[in-house]
PDB file of N, CA, C and O in Angstrom:
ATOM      1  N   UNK V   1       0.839  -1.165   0.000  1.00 51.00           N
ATOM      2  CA  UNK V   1       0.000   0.000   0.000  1.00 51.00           C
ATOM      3  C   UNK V   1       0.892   1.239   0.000  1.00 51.00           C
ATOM      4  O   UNK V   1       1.938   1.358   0.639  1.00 51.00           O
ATOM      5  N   UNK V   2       0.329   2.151  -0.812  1.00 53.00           N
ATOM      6  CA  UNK V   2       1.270   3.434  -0.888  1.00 53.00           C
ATOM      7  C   UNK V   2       0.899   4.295  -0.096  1.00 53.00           C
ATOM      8  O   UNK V   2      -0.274   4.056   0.190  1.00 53.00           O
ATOM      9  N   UNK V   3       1.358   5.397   0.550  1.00 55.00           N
ATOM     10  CA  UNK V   3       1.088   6.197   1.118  1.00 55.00           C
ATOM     11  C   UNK V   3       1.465   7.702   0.576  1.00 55.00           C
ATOM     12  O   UNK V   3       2.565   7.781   0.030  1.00 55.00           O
ATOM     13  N   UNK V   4       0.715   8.859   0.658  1.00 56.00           N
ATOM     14  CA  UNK V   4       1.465   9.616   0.280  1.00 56.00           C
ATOM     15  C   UNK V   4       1.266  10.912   1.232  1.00 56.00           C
ATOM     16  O   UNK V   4       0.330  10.978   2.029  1.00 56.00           O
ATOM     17  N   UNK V   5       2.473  12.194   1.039  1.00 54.00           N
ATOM     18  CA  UNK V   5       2.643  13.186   2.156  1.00 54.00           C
ATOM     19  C   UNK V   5       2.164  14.089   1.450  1.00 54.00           C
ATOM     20  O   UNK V   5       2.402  14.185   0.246  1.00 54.00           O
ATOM     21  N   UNK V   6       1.057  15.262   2.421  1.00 53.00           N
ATOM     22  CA  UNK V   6       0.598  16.144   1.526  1.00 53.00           C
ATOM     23  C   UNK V   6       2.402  17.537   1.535  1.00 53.00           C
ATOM     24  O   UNK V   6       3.220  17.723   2.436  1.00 53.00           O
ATOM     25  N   UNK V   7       2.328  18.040   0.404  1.00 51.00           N
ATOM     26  CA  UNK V   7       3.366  18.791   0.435  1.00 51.00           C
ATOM     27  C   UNK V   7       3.231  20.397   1.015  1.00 51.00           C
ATOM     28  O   UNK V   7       4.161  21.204   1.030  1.00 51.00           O
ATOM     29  N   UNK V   8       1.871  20.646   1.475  1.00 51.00           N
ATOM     30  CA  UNK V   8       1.394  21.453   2.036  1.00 51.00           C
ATOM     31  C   UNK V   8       2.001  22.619   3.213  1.00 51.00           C
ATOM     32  O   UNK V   8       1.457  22.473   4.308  1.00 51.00           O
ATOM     33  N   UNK V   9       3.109  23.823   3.156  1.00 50.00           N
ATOM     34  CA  UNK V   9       3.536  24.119   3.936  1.00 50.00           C
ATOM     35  C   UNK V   9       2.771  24.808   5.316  1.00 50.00           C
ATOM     36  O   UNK V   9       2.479  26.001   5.237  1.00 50.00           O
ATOM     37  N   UNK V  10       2.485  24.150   6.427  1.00 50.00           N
ATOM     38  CA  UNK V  10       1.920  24.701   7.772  1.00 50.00           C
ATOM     39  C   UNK V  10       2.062  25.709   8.335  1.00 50.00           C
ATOM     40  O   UNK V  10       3.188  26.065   7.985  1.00 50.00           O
ATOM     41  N   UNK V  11       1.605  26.571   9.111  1.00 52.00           N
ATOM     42  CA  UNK V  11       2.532  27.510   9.817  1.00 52.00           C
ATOM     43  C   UNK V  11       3.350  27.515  10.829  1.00 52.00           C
ATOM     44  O   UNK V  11       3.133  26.738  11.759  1.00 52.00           O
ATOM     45  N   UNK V  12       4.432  28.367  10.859  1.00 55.00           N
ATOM     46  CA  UNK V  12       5.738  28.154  11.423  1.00 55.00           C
ATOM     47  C   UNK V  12       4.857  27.781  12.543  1.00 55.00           C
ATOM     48  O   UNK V  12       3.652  28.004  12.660  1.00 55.00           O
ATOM     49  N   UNK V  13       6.003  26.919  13.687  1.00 61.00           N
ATOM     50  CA  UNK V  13       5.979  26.550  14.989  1.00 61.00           C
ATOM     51  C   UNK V  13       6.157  27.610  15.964  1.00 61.00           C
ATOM     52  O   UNK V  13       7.080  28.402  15.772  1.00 61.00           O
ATOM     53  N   UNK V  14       5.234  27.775  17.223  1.00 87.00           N
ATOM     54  CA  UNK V  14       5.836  28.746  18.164  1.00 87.00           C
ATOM     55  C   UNK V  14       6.991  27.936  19.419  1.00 87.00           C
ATOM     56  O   UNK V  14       7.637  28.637  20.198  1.00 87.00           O
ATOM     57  N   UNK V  15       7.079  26.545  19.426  1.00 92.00           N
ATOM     58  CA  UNK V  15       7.543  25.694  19.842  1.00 92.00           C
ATOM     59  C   UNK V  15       8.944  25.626  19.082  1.00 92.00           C
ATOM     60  O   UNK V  15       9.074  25.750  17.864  1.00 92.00           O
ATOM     61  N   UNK V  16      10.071  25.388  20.090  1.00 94.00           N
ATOM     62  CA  UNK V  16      11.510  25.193  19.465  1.00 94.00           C
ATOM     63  C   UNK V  16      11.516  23.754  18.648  1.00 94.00           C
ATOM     64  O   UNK V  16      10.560  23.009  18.863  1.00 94.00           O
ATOM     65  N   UNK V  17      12.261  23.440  17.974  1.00 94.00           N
ATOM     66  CA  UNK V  17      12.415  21.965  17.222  1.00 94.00           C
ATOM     67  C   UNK V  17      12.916  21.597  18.575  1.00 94.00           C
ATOM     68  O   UNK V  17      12.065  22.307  19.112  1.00 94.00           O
ATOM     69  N   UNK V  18      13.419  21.210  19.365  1.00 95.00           N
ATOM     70  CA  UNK V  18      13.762  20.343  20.567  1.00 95.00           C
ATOM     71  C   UNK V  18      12.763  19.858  21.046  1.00 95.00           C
ATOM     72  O   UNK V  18      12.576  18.643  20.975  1.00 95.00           O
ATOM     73  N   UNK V  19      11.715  20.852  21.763  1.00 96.00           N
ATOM     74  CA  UNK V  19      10.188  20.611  22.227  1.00 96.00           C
ATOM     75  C   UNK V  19       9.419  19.996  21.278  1.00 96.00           C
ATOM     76  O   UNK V  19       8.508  19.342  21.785  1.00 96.00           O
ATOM     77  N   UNK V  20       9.472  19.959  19.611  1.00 96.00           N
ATOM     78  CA  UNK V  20       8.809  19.201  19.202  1.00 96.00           C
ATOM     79  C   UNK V  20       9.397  17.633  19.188  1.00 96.00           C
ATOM     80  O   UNK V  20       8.743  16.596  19.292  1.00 96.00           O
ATOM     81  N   UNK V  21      10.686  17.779  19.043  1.00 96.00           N
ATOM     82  CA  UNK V  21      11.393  16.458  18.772  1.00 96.00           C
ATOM     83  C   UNK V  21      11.282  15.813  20.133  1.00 96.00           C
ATOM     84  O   UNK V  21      11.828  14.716  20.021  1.00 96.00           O
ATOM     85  N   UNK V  22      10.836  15.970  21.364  1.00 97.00           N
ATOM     86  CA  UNK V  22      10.737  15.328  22.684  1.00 97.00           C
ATOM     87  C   UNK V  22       9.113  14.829  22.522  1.00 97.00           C
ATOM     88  O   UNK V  22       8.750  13.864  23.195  1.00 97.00           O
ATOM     89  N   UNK V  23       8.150  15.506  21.618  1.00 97.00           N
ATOM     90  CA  UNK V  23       6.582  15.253  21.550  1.00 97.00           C
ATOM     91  C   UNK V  23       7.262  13.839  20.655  1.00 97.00           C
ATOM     92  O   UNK V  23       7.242  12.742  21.212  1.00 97.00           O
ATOM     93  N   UNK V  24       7.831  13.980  19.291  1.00 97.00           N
ATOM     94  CA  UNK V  24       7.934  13.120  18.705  1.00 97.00           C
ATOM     95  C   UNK V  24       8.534  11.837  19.540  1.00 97.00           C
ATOM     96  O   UNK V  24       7.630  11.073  19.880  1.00 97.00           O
ATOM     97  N   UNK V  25       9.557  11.512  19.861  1.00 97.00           N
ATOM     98  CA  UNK V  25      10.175  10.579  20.395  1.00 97.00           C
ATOM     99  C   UNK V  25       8.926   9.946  21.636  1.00 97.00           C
ATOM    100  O   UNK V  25       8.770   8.778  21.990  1.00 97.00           O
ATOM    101  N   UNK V  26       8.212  11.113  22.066  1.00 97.00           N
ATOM    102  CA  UNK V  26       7.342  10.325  23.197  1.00 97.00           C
ATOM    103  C   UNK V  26       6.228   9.473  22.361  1.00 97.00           C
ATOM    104  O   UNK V  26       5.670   8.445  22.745  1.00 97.00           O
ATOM    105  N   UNK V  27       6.076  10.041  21.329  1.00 97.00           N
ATOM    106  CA  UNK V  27       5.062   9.523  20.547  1.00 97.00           C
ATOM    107  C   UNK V  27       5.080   7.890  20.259  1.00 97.00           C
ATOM    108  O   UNK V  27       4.248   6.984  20.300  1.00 97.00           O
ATOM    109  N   UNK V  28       6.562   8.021  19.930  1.00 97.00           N
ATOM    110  CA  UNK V  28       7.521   6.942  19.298  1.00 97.00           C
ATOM    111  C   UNK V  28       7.640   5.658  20.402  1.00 97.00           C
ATOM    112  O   UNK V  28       7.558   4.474  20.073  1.00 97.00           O
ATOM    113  N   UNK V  29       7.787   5.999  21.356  1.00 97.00           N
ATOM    114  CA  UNK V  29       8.019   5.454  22.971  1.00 97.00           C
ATOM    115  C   UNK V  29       6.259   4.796  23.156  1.00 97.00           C
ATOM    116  O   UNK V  29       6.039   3.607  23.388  1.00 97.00           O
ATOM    117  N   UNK V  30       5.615   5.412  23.063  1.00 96.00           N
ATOM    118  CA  UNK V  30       4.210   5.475  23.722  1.00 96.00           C
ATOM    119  C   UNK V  30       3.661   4.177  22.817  1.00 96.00           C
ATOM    120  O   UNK V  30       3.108   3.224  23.366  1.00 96.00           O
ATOM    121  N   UNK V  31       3.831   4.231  21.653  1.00 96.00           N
ATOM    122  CA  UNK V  31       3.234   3.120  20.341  1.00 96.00           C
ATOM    123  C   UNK V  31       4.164   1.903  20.513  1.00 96.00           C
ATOM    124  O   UNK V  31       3.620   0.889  20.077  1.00 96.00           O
ATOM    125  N   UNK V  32       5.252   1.711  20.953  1.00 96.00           N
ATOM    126  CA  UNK V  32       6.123   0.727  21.387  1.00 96.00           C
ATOM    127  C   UNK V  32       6.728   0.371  19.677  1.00 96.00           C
ATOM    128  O   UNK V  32       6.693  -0.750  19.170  1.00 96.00           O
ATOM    129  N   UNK V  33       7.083   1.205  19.228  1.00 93.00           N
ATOM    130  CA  UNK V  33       7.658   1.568  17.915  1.00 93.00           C
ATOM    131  C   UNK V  33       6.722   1.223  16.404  1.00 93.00           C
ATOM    132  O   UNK V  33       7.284   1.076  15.318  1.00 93.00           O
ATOM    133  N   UNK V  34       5.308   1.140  16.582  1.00 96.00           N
ATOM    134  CA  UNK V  34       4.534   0.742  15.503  1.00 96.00           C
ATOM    135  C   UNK V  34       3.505   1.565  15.518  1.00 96.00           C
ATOM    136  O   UNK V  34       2.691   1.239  16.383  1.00 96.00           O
ATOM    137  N   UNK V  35       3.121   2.779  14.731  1.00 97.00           N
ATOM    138  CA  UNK V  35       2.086   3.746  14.555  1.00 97.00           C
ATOM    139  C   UNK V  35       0.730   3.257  13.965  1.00 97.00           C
ATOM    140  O   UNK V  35       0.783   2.688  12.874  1.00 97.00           O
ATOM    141  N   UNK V  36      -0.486   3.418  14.574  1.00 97.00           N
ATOM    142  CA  UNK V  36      -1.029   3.148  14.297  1.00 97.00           C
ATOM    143  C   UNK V  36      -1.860   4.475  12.845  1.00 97.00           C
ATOM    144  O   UNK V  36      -0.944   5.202  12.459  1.00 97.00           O
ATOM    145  N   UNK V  37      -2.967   4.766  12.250  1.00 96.00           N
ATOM    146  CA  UNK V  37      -3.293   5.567  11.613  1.00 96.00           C
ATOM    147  C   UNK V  37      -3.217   6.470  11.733  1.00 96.00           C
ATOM    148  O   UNK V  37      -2.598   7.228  10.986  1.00 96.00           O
ATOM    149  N   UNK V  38      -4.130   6.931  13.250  1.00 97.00           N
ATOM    150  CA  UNK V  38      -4.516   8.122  13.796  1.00 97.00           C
ATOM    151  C   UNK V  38      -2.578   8.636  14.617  1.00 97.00           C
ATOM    152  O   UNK V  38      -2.253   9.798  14.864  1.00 97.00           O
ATOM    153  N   UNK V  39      -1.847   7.640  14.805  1.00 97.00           N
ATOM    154  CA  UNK V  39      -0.697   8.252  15.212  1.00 97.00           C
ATOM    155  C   UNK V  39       0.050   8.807  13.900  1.00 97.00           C
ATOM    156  O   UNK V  39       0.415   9.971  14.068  1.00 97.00           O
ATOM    157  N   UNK V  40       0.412   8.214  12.487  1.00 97.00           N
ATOM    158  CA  UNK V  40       0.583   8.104  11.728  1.00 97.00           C
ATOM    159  C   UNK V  40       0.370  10.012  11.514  1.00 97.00           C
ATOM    160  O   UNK V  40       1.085  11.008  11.630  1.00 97.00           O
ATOM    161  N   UNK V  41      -0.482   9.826  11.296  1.00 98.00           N
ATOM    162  CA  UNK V  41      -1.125  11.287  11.034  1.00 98.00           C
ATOM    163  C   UNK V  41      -0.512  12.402  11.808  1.00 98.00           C
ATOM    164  O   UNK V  41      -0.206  13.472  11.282  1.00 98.00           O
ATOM    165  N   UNK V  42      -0.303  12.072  13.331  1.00 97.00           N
ATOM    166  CA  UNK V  42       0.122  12.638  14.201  1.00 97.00           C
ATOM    167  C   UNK V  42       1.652  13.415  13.733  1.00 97.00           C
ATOM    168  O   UNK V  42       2.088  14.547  13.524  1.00 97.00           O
ATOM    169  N   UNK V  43       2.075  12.110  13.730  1.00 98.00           N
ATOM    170  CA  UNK V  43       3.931  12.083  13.385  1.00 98.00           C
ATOM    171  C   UNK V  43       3.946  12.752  12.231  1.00 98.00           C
ATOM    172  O   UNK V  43       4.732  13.693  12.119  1.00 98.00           O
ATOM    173  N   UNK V  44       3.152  12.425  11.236  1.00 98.00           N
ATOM    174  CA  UNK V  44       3.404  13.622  10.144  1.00 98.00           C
ATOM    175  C   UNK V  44       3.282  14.782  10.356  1.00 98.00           C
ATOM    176  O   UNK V  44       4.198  15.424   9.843  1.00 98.00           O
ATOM    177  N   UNK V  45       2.181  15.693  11.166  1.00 98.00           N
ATOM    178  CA  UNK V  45       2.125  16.458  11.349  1.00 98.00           C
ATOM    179  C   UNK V  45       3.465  16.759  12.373  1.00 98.00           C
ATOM    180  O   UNK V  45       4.270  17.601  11.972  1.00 98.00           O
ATOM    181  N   UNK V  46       3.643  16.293  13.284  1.00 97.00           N
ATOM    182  CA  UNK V  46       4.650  16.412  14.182  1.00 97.00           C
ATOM    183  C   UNK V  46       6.375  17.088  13.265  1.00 97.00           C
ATOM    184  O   UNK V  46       7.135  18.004  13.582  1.00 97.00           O
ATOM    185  N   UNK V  47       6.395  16.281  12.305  1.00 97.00           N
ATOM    186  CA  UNK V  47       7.795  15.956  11.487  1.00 97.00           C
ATOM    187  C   UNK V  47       7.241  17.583  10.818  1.00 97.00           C
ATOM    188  O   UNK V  47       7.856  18.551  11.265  1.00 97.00           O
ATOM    189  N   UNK V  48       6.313  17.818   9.964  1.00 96.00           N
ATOM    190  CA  UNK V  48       5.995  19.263   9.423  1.00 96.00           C
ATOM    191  C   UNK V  48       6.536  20.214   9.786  1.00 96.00           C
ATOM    192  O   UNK V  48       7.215  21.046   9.183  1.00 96.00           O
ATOM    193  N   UNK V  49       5.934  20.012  11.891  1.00 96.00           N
ATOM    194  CA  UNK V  49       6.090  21.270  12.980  1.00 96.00           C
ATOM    195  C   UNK V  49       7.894  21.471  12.571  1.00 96.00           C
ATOM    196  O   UNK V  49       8.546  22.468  12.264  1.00 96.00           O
ATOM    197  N   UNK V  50       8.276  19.983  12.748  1.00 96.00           N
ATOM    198  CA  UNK V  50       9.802  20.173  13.551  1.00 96.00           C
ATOM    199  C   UNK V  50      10.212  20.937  12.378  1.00 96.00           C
ATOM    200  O   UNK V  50      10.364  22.153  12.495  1.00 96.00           O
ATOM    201  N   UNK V  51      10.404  20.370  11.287  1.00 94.00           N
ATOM    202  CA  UNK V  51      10.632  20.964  10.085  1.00 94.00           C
ATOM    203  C   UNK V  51      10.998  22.909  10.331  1.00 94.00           C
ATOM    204  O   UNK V  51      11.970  23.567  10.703  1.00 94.00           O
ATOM    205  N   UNK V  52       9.326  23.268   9.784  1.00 93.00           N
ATOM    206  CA  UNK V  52       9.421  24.354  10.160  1.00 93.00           C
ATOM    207  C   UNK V  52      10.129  25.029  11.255  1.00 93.00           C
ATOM    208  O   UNK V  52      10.551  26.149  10.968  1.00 93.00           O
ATOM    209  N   UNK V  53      10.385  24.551  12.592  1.00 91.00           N
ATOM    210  CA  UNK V  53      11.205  24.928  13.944  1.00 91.00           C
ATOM    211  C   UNK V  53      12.648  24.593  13.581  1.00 91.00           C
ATOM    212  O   UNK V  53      13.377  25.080  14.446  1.00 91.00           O
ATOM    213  N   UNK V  54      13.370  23.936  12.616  1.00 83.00           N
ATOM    214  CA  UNK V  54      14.197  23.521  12.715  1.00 83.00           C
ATOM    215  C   UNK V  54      15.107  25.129  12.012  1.00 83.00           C
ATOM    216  O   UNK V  54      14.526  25.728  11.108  1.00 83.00           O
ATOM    217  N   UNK V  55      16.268  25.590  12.440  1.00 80.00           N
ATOM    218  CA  UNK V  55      17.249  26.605  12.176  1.00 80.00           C
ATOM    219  C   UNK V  55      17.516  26.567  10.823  1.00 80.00           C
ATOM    220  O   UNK V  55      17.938  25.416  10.936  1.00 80.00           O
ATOM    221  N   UNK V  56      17.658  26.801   9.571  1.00 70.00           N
ATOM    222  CA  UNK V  56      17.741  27.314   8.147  1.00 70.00           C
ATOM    223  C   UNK V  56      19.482  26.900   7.643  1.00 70.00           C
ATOM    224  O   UNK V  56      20.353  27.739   7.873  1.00 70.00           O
ATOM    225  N   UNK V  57      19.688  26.159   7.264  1.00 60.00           N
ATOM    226  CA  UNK V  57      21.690  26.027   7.301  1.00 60.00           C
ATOM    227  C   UNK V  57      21.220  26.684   5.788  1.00 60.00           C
ATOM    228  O   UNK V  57      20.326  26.534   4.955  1.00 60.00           O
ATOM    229  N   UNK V  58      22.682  27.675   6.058  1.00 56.00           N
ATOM    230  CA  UNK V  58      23.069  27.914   4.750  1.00 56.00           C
ATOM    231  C   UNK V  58      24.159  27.989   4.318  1.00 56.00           C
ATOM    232  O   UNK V  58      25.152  28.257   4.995  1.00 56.00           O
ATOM    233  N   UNK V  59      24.140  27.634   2.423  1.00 60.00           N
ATOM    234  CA  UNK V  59      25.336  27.004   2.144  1.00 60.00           C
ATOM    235  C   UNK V  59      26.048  28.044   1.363  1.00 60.00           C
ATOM    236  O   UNK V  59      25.517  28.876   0.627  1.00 60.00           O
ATOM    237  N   UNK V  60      27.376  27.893   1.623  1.00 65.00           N
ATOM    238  CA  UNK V  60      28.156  28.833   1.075  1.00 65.00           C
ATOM    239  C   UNK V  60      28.235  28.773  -0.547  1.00 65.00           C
ATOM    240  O   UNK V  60      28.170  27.644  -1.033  1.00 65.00           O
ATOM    241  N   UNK V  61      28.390  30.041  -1.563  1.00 63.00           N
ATOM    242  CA  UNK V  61      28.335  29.583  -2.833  1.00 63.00           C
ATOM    243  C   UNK V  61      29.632  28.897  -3.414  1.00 63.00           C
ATOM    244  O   UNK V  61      29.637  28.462  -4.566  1.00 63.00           O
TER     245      UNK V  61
END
């Protein structure tokens, strides 16, 4: 079965990427490493947040 990610950009996080990445990992912990749908959904959204929270690297030309 395929799955697919909407490419949809969210709005920024008011939450640091650390604070989201501690929601994620609990998430991860809590399911005993197997997501069910409704978590599924979760973690995507979750991975979006961090995304957006995460610091911008930029590359030299």
């Amino acid at each position: 079965m395929l799955h697919s990610m909407s490419t949809t950009v969210e709005p920024a996080s008011d939450r640091s990427a650390d604070e989201v990445n501690e929601e994620i990992r609990a998430l991860w912990h809590r399911s005993g490493g197997t997501l069910n749908g409704e978590q599924r959904e979760e973690y995507r959204r979750l991975v979006l947040e961090w995304a957006s929270a995460s610091p911008r690297q930029v590359r030299a030309a």
